Amino acid sequence: MKVFGAAAAHAGIQYETVEYDIGGDRYLATGEVLPDSVLEELRGFDAIYLGAIGHPDVKPGILEKGILLKVRFELDLYINLRPVKLYPGVPTPLKDKGPEEIDFIIVRENTEGLYAGIGGFLKRGTRDEVAIQEMINTYKGVERCVRYAYELTQKRNKENTLTLCDKANVLTYAHDLWRRVFDEVGEDYPDIKKEYAFVDATTMWMVKNPEWFDVVVTCNMFGDIITDLGAMIQGGMGVAASGNLNPESVAMFEPIHGSAPRYTGKNQINPIAAIGAAGMMLDHLGHEDAAAKVETSISDLLASGKIKDLGAGRMGYTTEEVGDLIAEGL
C-alpha cells in the first residue's frame, strides 16, 4: 500500500481505504470467517486488496472456502487474471529463455467448474464409500470468460493469439461446450489468431516454448494448476501477482502466494508480488499510467541486480526497504 499510495500521489489520485481483520487470527479468536455484513460492505467498494490470511493452526479448507471462494462466488468475480512475466535480472529454471520469451497472460474462469462445490458422499467412512464432485460449466459462464480473453488479447496487441487450454478429447461434454463457445465468440474477433492446446500439452509447451503463448484461456481447475507452473517459470511465487475480476463490478487483487507464518514479524518477506498486485489494482481502477510506473519500477529494481535473491531473508534488504526502493523508483 506504500507503493500504491506513492503512485497515487504522483498521479494526483484521490482514494480512501477501509481495513478488515479477516483471516486466520480473527477466526481463531472469534470463530468467524467472513461475516455476511462484511461481505455486503465489500460489494460497495471499487477494489479489494487481499493480504495473506492463512494460519498454521487453522484446518486447511476453512479459510480457503470461507473467504477466498466465498468472495469469488458471492461477488461473482468470474475472471482470475494471471500475468506470467519474467522480469529482467530474475533467474528462470528454463534454459535459454529470457524476458522476451516468458511474457503471457492466463485467463482462468473463476466461479464454475470443479470448484463450484457440487457433490457429496454416499456411505462416507465405509469401504463402500462413494464420493462425487461435479464439474459445472454454463454457457453464460464460459461465454463471458472467453469473451473477456478475446478482448484482452485485442487490447494487449502483442502476438494477437488466444489459446484455449482444455481437455476436450476426454471431457467430451464440458469441454465440447468450451470449444463451441470459443469458436462462436471468435467469429466476432477475426483479427485474432485462435489456437487449441490440451492441458497436458500446455504444461509441456510452457516449459519448452513459452514464447508460443500470448493469452491463454482455460477452466477453473486447469487454470489453478498452470498458473502455479507459470509462477515457477517467471521466477517464483515472490513475483507472481493476480486479480479476481468482475469487469462490471468490484475486483480483488492479491499475490498468488499464501502466508508464511515462520517469517511473521521478521521484516524478511519478499513484497514484490503483493506490490505487483497493487499495480494491477491501479490498472483496473482506470489509472493505466500509474500502473505502468509501478511495473517499470519493479522491473528496473530487479534488472539492477540489487536484489540478491527473491527468497525470504535472502534479498539483501528488508521487506520495507524493498518497498521503499520501488516507491522511490516511481
Short mmCIF file of C-alpha atoms in Angstrom, two decimals:
data_model
loop_
_atom_site.label_atom_id
_atom_site.label_comp_id
_atom_site.label_asym_id
_atom_site.label_seq_id
_atom_site.Cartn_x
_atom_site.Cartn_y
_atom_site.Cartn_z
CA MET A 1 0.00 0.00 0.00
CA LYS A 2 3.00 2.28 0.45
CA VAL A 3 3.82 1.89 -3.25
CA PHE A 4 0.15 2.23 -4.20
CA GLY A 5 0.00 5.46 -2.21
CA ALA A 6 3.17 6.82 -3.77
CA ALA A 7 1.94 6.04 -7.28
CA ALA A 8 -1.42 7.64 -6.50
CA ALA A 9 0.27 10.75 -5.11
CA HIS A 10 2.41 11.14 -8.24
CA ALA A 11 -0.69 10.86 -10.42
CA GLY A 12 -2.91 13.05 -8.24
CA ILE A 13 -5.30 10.17 -7.49
CA GLN A 14 -7.60 10.56 -4.50
CA TYR A 15 -8.66 7.38 -2.71
CA GLU A 16 -9.97 6.07 0.59
CA THR A 17 -9.26 2.74 2.28
CA VAL A 18 -11.02 0.59 4.88
CA GLU A 19 -9.14 -2.23 6.61
CA TYR A 20 -10.65 -5.53 7.78
CA ASP A 21 -9.04 -8.09 10.06
CA ILE A 22 -10.44 -11.05 8.11
CA GLY A 23 -8.16 -14.09 8.31
CA GLY A 24 -6.79 -16.84 10.49
CA ASP A 25 -6.24 -14.73 13.60
CA ARG A 26 -9.82 -13.48 13.65
CA TYR A 27 -11.19 -16.98 13.06
CA LEU A 28 -9.21 -18.39 15.99
CA ALA A 29 -10.28 -15.53 18.25
CA THR A 30 -13.98 -15.34 17.33
CA GLY A 31 -14.91 -18.37 15.22
CA GLU A 32 -15.95 -16.01 12.41
CA VAL A 33 -14.55 -16.49 8.92
CA LEU A 34 -16.28 -13.86 6.74
CA PRO A 35 -19.44 -12.36 8.26
CA ASP A 36 -22.26 -11.62 5.82
CA SER A 37 -22.24 -7.99 6.97
CA VAL A 38 -18.63 -7.59 5.85
CA LEU A 39 -19.37 -9.29 2.54
CA GLU A 40 -22.16 -6.79 1.91
CA GLU A 41 -19.79 -3.92 2.63
CA LEU A 42 -17.24 -5.33 0.20
CA ARG A 43 -19.82 -5.15 -2.58
CA GLY A 44 -19.74 -1.37 -2.31
CA PHE A 45 -16.02 -0.91 -2.92
CA ASP A 46 -14.24 -0.31 -6.21
CA ALA A 47 -11.50 -2.80 -5.37
CA ILE A 48 -10.37 -5.20 -2.66
CA TYR A 49 -6.69 -5.74 -1.78
CA LEU A 50 -6.14 -9.09 -0.08
CA GLY A 51 -3.22 -9.84 2.21
CA ALA A 52 -2.04 -13.22 3.47
CA ILE A 53 -4.86 -14.69 5.56
CA GLY A 54 -3.55 -18.19 6.37
CA HIS A 55 -2.70 -19.54 9.80
CA PRO A 56 -0.92 -22.79 10.74
CA ASP A 57 -3.46 -23.55 13.48
CA VAL A 58 -6.48 -23.41 11.16
CA LYS A 59 -7.54 -26.63 9.42
CA PRO A 60 -6.92 -26.49 5.64
CA GLY A 61 -10.01 -25.55 3.66
CA ILE A 62 -11.74 -23.38 6.26
CA LEU A 63 -10.24 -20.06 5.20
CA GLU A 64 -9.94 -21.01 1.54
CA LYS A 65 -13.63 -21.89 1.23
CA GLY A 66 -14.91 -19.41 3.78
CA ILE A 67 -13.05 -16.37 2.48
CA LEU A 68 -11.41 -16.80 -0.91
CA LEU A 69 -14.04 -18.93 -2.62
CA LYS A 70 -16.93 -17.20 -0.86
CA VAL A 71 -15.78 -13.77 -2.05
CA ARG A 72 -15.20 -15.04 -5.58
CA PHE A 73 -18.60 -16.70 -5.83
CA GLU A 74 -20.72 -14.19 -3.89
CA LEU A 75 -19.23 -11.17 -5.68
CA ASP A 76 -19.21 -13.07 -8.98
CA LEU A 77 -15.51 -12.43 -9.62
CA TYR A 78 -15.61 -14.60 -12.70
CA ILE A 79 -12.14 -13.83 -14.10
CA ASN A 80 -8.85 -14.81 -12.47
CA LEU A 81 -6.15 -12.87 -14.27
CA ARG A 82 -2.56 -14.09 -14.00
CA PRO A 83 0.27 -12.36 -15.87
CA VAL A 84 3.24 -14.67 -16.37
CA LYS A 85 6.12 -12.27 -16.93
CA LEU A 86 9.83 -12.85 -16.37
CA TYR A 87 11.45 -9.63 -15.19
CA PRO A 88 15.00 -8.73 -16.27
CA GLY A 89 17.56 -9.95 -13.77
CA VAL A 90 15.29 -12.70 -12.41
CA PRO A 91 16.53 -16.27 -12.98
CA THR A 92 14.22 -18.81 -14.59
CA PRO A 93 14.67 -22.60 -14.48
CA LEU A 94 14.12 -22.70 -18.24
CA LYS A 95 17.33 -22.99 -20.25
CA ASP A 96 17.99 -20.26 -22.82
CA LYS A 97 14.76 -18.40 -22.06
CA GLY A 98 14.53 -14.76 -21.03
CA PRO A 99 12.03 -11.91 -20.59
CA GLU A 100 11.23 -11.83 -24.31
CA GLU A 101 10.18 -15.47 -24.28
CA ILE A 102 8.26 -15.50 -20.98
CA ASP A 103 5.55 -12.85 -21.25
CA PHE A 104 1.96 -14.06 -21.46
CA ILE A 105 -1.31 -13.90 -19.53
CA ILE A 106 -3.55 -16.70 -18.28
CA VAL A 107 -7.30 -16.02 -18.05
CA ARG A 108 -8.91 -18.52 -15.68
CA GLU A 109 -12.67 -18.97 -15.28
CA ASN A 110 -13.16 -18.32 -11.57
CA THR A 111 -16.67 -19.29 -10.44
CA GLU A 112 -17.60 -22.61 -12.04
CA GLY A 113 -16.04 -25.96 -12.92
CA LEU A 114 -14.98 -28.42 -10.26
CA TYR A 115 -14.69 -25.61 -7.73
CA ALA A 116 -18.42 -24.89 -7.65
CA GLY A 117 -18.74 -27.23 -4.69
CA ILE A 118 -21.38 -29.51 -6.18
CA GLY A 119 -21.17 -33.12 -5.00
CA GLY A 120 -21.48 -35.33 -1.97
CA PHE A 121 -20.76 -38.62 -0.21
CA LEU A 122 -22.59 -41.92 -0.03
CA LYS A 123 -21.73 -44.27 2.85
CA ARG A 124 -18.90 -41.95 3.95
CA GLY A 125 -16.26 -43.58 6.11
CA THR A 126 -17.05 -47.12 4.97
CA ARG A 127 -15.40 -49.40 2.43
CA ASP A 128 -18.41 -48.84 0.19
CA GLU A 129 -17.93 -45.08 0.16
CA VAL A 130 -18.76 -43.13 -2.97
CA ALA A 131 -17.53 -39.54 -3.42
CA ILE A 132 -18.85 -37.37 -6.24
CA GLN A 133 -17.56 -33.96 -7.34
CA GLU A 134 -19.32 -32.42 -10.31
CA MET A 135 -17.85 -30.08 -12.93
CA ILE A 136 -20.30 -27.29 -13.67
CA ASN A 137 -19.98 -25.40 -16.94
CA THR A 138 -22.68 -22.98 -18.10
CA TYR A 139 -22.94 -21.24 -21.43
CA LYS A 140 -23.10 -17.89 -19.63
CA GLY A 141 -20.04 -18.61 -17.50
CA VAL A 142 -17.93 -19.87 -20.38
CA GLU A 143 -19.02 -17.16 -22.83
CA ARG A 144 -18.23 -14.21 -20.59
CA CYS A 145 -14.82 -15.65 -19.68
CA VAL A 146 -13.92 -16.41 -23.29
CA ARG A 147 -15.13 -13.00 -24.47
CA TYR A 148 -13.03 -11.27 -21.81
CA ALA A 149 -10.00 -13.23 -23.05
CA TYR A 150 -10.59 -12.15 -26.64
CA GLU A 151 -10.95 -8.52 -25.56
CA LEU A 152 -7.74 -8.74 -23.53
CA THR A 153 -5.87 -10.28 -26.45
CA GLN A 154 -7.01 -7.45 -28.68
CA LYS A 155 -6.06 -4.81 -26.12
CA ARG A 156 -2.70 -6.42 -25.37
CA ASN A 157 -1.81 -6.30 -29.08
CA LYS A 158 1.29 -8.48 -28.73
CA GLU A 159 1.02 -11.56 -30.91
CA ASN A 160 -2.79 -11.32 -31.18
CA THR A 161 -3.04 -15.02 -30.35
CA LEU A 162 -5.55 -16.58 -27.97
CA THR A 163 -5.04 -20.20 -26.91
CA LEU A 164 -7.83 -22.32 -25.45
CA CYS A 165 -6.41 -24.78 -22.90
CA ASP A 166 -8.80 -27.69 -22.37
CA LYS A 167 -9.13 -31.49 -22.36
CA ALA A 168 -11.84 -31.82 -24.98
CA ASN A 169 -10.62 -35.26 -26.06
CA VAL A 170 -11.63 -36.71 -22.66
CA LEU A 171 -14.05 -34.18 -21.13
CA THR A 172 -16.27 -34.61 -24.16
CA TYR A 173 -19.27 -32.78 -22.69
CA ALA A 174 -17.87 -29.98 -20.53
CA HIS A 175 -15.06 -29.01 -22.87
CA ASP A 176 -17.08 -29.55 -26.00
CA LEU A 177 -19.07 -26.57 -24.69
CA TRP A 178 -15.84 -24.62 -24.18
CA ARG A 179 -14.72 -25.32 -27.76
CA ARG A 180 -18.06 -24.40 -29.29
CA VAL A 181 -18.23 -21.14 -27.35
CA PHE A 182 -14.57 -20.36 -28.15
CA ASP A 183 -15.30 -20.74 -31.86
CA GLU A 184 -18.61 -18.88 -31.70
CA VAL A 185 -17.24 -15.85 -29.84
CA GLY A 186 -14.12 -15.94 -32.01
CA GLU A 187 -16.24 -15.03 -35.03
CA ASP A 188 -16.51 -11.55 -33.50
CA TYR A 189 -12.70 -11.24 -33.43
CA PRO A 190 -11.48 -12.22 -36.92
CA ASP A 191 -8.15 -10.44 -36.39
CA ILE A 192 -7.18 -12.72 -33.50
CA LYS A 193 -5.39 -16.00 -34.19
CA LYS A 194 -7.02 -18.93 -32.40
CA GLU A 195 -5.06 -21.87 -31.03
CA TYR A 196 -6.08 -25.02 -29.14
CA ALA A 197 -3.95 -26.98 -26.69
CA PHE A 198 -4.85 -29.83 -24.37
CA VAL A 199 -3.86 -29.09 -20.79
CA ASP A 200 -1.11 -31.72 -20.72
CA ALA A 201 0.39 -30.28 -23.90
CA THR A 202 0.06 -26.77 -22.45
CA THR A 203 2.26 -27.71 -19.49
CA MET A 204 4.87 -29.12 -21.87
CA TRP A 205 4.92 -26.05 -24.11
CA MET A 206 5.04 -23.66 -21.15
CA VAL A 207 8.37 -25.30 -20.29
CA LYS A 208 9.74 -25.93 -23.77
CA ASN A 209 8.39 -22.96 -25.76
CA PRO A 210 6.71 -20.37 -23.52
CA GLU A 211 7.15 -17.78 -26.27
CA TRP A 212 4.33 -19.50 -28.16
CA PHE A 213 1.77 -18.07 -25.76
CA ASP A 214 0.20 -14.62 -25.76
CA VAL A 215 -3.09 -15.07 -23.88
CA VAL A 216 -4.36 -18.43 -22.60
CA VAL A 217 -7.98 -19.00 -21.53
CA THR A 218 -8.99 -22.04 -19.52
CA CYS A 219 -11.37 -23.54 -16.97
CA ASN A 220 -11.15 -23.11 -13.21
CA MET A 221 -9.19 -26.22 -12.24
CA PHE A 222 -6.74 -26.19 -15.15
CA GLY A 223 -6.13 -22.51 -14.55
CA ASP A 224 -5.35 -23.17 -10.90
CA ILE A 225 -2.68 -25.67 -11.93
CA ILE A 226 -0.99 -23.99 -14.89
CA THR A 227 -0.76 -20.61 -13.14
CA ASP A 228 1.45 -22.18 -10.47
CA LEU A 229 3.68 -23.57 -13.22
CA GLY A 230 3.66 -20.06 -14.68
CA ALA A 231 4.83 -18.66 -11.35
CA MET A 232 7.81 -21.00 -11.32
CA ILE A 233 8.96 -20.19 -14.85
CA GLN A 234 8.70 -16.44 -14.12
CA GLY A 235 10.99 -16.75 -11.13
CA GLY A 236 8.83 -17.97 -8.26
CA MET A 237 5.88 -17.09 -6.06
CA GLY A 238 7.60 -13.92 -4.86
CA VAL A 239 6.92 -12.10 -8.14
CA ALA A 240 3.55 -13.60 -9.13
CA ALA A 241 0.52 -11.28 -8.81
CA SER A 242 -3.11 -11.93 -9.66
CA GLY A 243 -6.50 -10.32 -9.94
CA ASN A 244 -10.02 -11.70 -9.41
CA LEU A 245 -12.26 -9.57 -11.58
CA ASN A 246 -15.81 -8.78 -12.38
CA PRO A 247 -15.28 -6.22 -15.15
CA GLU A 248 -18.70 -4.73 -14.42
CA SER A 249 -18.25 -4.53 -10.67
CA VAL A 250 -15.74 -4.91 -7.83
CA ALA A 251 -12.41 -6.73 -8.17
CA MET A 252 -9.98 -8.33 -5.71
CA PHE A 253 -6.19 -8.30 -6.09
CA GLU A 254 -3.61 -10.44 -4.33
CA PRO A 255 -0.22 -12.11 -4.68
CA ILE A 256 -0.75 -15.76 -5.59
CA HIS A 257 1.32 -16.97 -2.65
CA GLY A 258 -0.24 -17.63 0.75
CA SER A 259 1.05 -16.79 4.19
CA ALA A 260 4.44 -17.82 5.64
CA PRO A 261 3.92 -17.94 9.41
CA ARG A 262 7.54 -18.68 10.26
CA TYR A 263 8.51 -15.25 8.90
CA THR A 264 5.79 -13.29 10.70
CA GLY A 265 7.12 -10.03 12.13
CA LYS A 266 10.66 -10.56 10.84
CA ASN A 267 10.52 -7.99 8.02
CA GLN A 268 12.06 -10.53 5.63
CA ILE A 269 9.24 -11.43 3.24
CA ASN A 270 9.57 -10.57 -0.45
CA PRO A 271 6.80 -7.99 -1.15
CA ILE A 272 7.19 -7.78 -4.93
CA ALA A 273 4.20 -9.99 -5.81
CA ALA A 274 1.99 -8.00 -3.46
CA ILE A 275 3.27 -4.74 -4.97
CA GLY A 276 2.60 -6.12 -8.45
CA ALA A 277 -0.96 -6.89 -7.38
CA ALA A 278 -1.34 -3.28 -6.23
CA GLY A 279 -0.16 -2.19 -9.68
CA MET A 280 -2.79 -4.42 -11.28
CA MET A 281 -5.37 -2.78 -9.00
CA LEU A 282 -4.37 0.67 -10.26
CA ASP A 283 -4.80 -0.52 -13.83
CA HIS A 284 -8.25 -1.96 -13.08
CA LEU A 285 -9.30 1.32 -11.46
CA GLY A 286 -8.51 3.11 -14.72
CA HIS A 287 -5.10 4.54 -13.84
CA GLU A 288 -3.05 2.84 -16.55
CA ASP A 289 -0.14 5.31 -16.40
CA ALA A 290 0.29 4.91 -12.64
CA ALA A 291 0.10 1.13 -13.01
CA ALA A 292 2.74 1.21 -15.74
CA LYS A 293 5.07 3.21 -13.48
CA VAL A 294 4.74 0.58 -10.73
CA GLU A 295 5.51 -2.16 -13.24
CA THR A 296 8.52 -0.23 -14.59
CA SER A 297 9.88 0.45 -11.11
CA ILE A 298 9.65 -3.24 -10.20
CA SER A 299 11.36 -4.19 -13.45
CA ASP A 300 14.13 -1.59 -13.03
CA LEU A 301 14.87 -2.71 -9.47
CA LEU A 302 15.13 -6.36 -10.45
CA ALA A 303 17.24 -5.54 -13.51
CA SER A 304 19.66 -3.53 -11.36
CA GLY A 305 20.88 -6.64 -9.54
CA LYS A 306 20.39 -5.03 -6.13
CA ILE A 307 18.09 -7.84 -5.02
CA LYS A 308 20.45 -10.76 -4.34
CA ASP A 309 17.76 -13.45 -4.09
CA LEU A 310 13.95 -13.44 -4.20
CA GLY A 311 13.66 -15.74 -1.17
CA ALA A 312 12.54 -14.50 2.23
CA GLY A 313 15.52 -13.34 4.28
CA ARG A 314 17.89 -13.59 1.31
CA MET A 315 17.09 -10.41 -0.61
CA GLY A 316 19.81 -8.28 0.95
CA TYR A 317 17.09 -5.84 2.01
CA THR A 318 14.21 -5.93 4.45
CA THR A 319 10.60 -6.10 3.27
CA GLU A 320 10.14 -2.40 4.00
CA GLU A 321 13.35 -1.45 2.21
CA VAL A 322 12.27 -3.24 -0.96
CA GLY A 323 9.02 -1.31 -0.82
CA ASP A 324 10.95 1.93 -0.36
CA LEU A 325 13.14 1.21 -3.37
CA ILE A 326 10.14 0.56 -5.61
CA ALA A 327 8.30 3.63 -4.31
CA GLU A 328 11.37 5.78 -4.90
CA GLY A 329 11.70 4.37 -8.42
CA LEU A 330 8.33 5.76 -9.44
#
